[in-house]
Short mmCIF file of N, CA and C in Angstrom, two decimals:
data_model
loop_
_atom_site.label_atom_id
_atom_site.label_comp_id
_atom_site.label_asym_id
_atom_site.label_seq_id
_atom_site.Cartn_x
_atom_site.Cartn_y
_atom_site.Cartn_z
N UNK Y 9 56.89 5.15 -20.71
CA UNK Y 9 56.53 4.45 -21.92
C UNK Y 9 55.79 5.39 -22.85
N UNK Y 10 55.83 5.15 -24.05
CA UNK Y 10 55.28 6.14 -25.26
C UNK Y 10 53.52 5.52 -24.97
N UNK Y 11 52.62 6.63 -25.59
CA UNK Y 11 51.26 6.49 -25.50
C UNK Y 11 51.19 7.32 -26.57
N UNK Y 12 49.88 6.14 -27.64
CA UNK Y 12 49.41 7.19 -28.94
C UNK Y 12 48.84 8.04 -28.33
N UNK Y 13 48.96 9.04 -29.19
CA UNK Y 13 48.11 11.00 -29.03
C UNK Y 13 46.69 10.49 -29.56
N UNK Y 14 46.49 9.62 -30.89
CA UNK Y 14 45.30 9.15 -31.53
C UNK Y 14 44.69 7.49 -31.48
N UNK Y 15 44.01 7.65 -31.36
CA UNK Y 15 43.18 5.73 -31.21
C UNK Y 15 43.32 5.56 -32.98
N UNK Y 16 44.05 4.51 -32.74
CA UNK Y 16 44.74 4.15 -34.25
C UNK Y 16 42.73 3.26 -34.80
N UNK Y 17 42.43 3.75 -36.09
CA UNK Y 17 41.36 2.95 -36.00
C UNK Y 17 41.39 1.56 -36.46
N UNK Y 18 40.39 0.70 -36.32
CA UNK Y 18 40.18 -0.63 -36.95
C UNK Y 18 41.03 -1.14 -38.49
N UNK Y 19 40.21 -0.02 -39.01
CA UNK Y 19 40.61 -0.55 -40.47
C UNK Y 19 42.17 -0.48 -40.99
N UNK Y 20 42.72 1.09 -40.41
CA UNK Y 20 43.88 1.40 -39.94
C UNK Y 20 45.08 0.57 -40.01
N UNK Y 21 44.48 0.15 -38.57
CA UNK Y 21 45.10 -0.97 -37.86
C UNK Y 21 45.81 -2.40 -39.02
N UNK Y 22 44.55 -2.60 -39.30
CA UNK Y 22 44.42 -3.91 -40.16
C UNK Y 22 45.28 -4.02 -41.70
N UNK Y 23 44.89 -2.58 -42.39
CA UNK Y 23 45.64 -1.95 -43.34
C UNK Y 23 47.11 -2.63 -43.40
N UNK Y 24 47.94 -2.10 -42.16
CA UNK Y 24 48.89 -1.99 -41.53
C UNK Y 24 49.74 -4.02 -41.53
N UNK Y 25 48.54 -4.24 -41.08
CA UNK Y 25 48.76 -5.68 -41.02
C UNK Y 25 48.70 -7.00 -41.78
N UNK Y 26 48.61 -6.26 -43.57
CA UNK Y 26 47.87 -7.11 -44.30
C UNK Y 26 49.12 -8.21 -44.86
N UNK Y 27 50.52 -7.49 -44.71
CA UNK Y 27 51.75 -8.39 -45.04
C UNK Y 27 51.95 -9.68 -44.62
N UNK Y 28 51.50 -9.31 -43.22
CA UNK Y 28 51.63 -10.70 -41.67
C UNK Y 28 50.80 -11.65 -41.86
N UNK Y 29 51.08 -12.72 -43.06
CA UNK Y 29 50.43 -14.21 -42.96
C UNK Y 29 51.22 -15.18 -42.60
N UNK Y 30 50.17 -15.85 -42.32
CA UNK Y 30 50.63 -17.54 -41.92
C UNK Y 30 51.38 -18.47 -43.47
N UNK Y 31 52.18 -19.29 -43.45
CA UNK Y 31 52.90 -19.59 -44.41
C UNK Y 31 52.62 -21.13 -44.25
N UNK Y 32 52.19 -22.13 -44.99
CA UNK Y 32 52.35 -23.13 -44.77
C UNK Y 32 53.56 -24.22 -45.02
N UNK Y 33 54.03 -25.00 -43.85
CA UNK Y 33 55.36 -25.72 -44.23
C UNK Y 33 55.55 -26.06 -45.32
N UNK Y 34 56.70 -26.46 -46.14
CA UNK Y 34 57.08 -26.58 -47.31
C UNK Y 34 57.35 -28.48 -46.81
N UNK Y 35 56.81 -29.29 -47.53
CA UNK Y 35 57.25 -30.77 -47.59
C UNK Y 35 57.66 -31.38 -48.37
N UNK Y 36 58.83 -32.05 -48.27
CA UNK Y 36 59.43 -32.85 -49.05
C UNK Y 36 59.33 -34.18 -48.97
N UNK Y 37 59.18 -35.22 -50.09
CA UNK Y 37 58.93 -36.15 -50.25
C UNK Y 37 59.70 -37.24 -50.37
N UNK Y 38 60.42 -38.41 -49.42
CA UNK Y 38 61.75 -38.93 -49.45
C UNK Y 38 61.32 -39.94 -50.78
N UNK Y 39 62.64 -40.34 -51.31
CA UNK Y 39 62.72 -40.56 -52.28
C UNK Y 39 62.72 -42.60 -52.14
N UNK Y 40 63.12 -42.60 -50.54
CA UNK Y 40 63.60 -44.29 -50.49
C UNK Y 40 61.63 -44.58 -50.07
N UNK Y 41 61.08 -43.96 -48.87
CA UNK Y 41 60.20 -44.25 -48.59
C UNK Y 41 58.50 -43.71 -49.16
N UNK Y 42 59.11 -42.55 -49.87
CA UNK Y 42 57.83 -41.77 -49.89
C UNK Y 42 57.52 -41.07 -48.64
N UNK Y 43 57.69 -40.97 -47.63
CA UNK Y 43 57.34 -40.19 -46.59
C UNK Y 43 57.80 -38.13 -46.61
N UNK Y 44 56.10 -37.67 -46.36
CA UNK Y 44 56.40 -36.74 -46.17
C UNK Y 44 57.25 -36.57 -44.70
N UNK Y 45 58.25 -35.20 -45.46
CA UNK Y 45 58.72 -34.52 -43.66
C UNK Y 45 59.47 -32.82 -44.40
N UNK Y 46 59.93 -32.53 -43.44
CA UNK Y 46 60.29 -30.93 -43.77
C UNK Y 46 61.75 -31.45 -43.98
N UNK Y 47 62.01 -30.64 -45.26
CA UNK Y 47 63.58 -30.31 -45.89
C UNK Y 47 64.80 -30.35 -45.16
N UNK Y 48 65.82 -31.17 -45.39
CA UNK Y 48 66.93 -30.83 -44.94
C UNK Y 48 66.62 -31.22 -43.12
N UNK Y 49 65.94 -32.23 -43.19
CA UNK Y 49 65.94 -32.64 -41.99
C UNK Y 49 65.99 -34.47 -42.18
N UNK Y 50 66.36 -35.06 -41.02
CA UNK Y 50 65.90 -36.17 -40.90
C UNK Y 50 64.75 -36.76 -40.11
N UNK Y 51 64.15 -38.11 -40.77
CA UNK Y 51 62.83 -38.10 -40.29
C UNK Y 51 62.83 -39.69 -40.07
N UNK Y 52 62.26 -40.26 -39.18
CA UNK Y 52 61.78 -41.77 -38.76
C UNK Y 52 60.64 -42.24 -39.73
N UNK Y 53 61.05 -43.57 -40.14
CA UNK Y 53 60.50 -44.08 -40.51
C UNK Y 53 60.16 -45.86 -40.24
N UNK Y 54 59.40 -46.69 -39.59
CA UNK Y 54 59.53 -47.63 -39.34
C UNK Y 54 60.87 -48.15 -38.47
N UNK Y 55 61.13 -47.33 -37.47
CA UNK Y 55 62.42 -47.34 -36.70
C UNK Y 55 63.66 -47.04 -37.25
N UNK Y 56 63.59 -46.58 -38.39
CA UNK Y 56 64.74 -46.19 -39.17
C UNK Y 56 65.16 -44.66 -39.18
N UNK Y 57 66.01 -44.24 -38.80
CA UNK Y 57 66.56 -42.46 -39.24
C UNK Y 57 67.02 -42.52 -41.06
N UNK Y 58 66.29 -41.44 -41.61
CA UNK Y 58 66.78 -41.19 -43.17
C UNK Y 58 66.80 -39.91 -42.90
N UNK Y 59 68.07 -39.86 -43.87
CA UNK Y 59 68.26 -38.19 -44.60
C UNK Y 59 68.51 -38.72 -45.73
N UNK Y 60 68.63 -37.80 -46.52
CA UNK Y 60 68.26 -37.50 -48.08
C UNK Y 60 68.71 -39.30 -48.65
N UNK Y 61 67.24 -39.98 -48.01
CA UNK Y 61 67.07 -41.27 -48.07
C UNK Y 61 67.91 -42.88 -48.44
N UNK Y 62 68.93 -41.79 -47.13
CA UNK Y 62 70.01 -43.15 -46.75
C UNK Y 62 69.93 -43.26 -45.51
N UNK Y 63 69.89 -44.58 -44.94
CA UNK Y 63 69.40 -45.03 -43.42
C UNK Y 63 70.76 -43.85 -42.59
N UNK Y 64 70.30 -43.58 -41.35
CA UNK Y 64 71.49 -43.03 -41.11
C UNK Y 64 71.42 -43.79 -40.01
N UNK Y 65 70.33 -44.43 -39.33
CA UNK Y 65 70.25 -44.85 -37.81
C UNK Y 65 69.09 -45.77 -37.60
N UNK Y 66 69.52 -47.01 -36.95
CA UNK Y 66 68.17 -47.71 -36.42
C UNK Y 66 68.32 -47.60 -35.37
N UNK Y 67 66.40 -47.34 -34.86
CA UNK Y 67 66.13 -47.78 -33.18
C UNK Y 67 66.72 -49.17 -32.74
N UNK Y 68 67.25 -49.15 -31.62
CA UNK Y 68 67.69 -50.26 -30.53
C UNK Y 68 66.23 -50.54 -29.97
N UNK Y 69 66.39 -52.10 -30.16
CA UNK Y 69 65.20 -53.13 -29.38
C UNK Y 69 65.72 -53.72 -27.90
N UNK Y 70 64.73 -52.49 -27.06
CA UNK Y 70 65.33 -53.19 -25.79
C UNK Y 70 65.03 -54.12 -25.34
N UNK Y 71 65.40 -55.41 -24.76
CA UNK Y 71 64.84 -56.95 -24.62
C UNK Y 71 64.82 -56.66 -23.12
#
């Protein structure tokens, strides 16, 4: 395995690393319910499946 020749320093280091952030999810806002959820996905709502806020699916009530 490779081994640095030099102890990379702190600041160095960090320099190096200043690109690498955290990104926060992007949310979209359905249009039938108002409910946030992430894009281009479908999301539950009151037992209901929506995508781009047309029912696509209800939960089954098991008796």
């Amino acid at each position: 395995m490779a081994h640095p020749k030099r102890k990379i320093s702190k600041s160095r280091r960090d320099k190096r690393r200043t690109h690498k952030k955290g990104t926060a999810k992007l949310l979209a806002i359905c249009p039938t319910t108002g409910e946030a959820h992430l894009p281009h996905r479908a999301h539950w709502h009151e037992g209901k499946l929506y995508y781009k806020g047309n029912v696509v699916m209800e939960k089954e009530v098991l008796v």
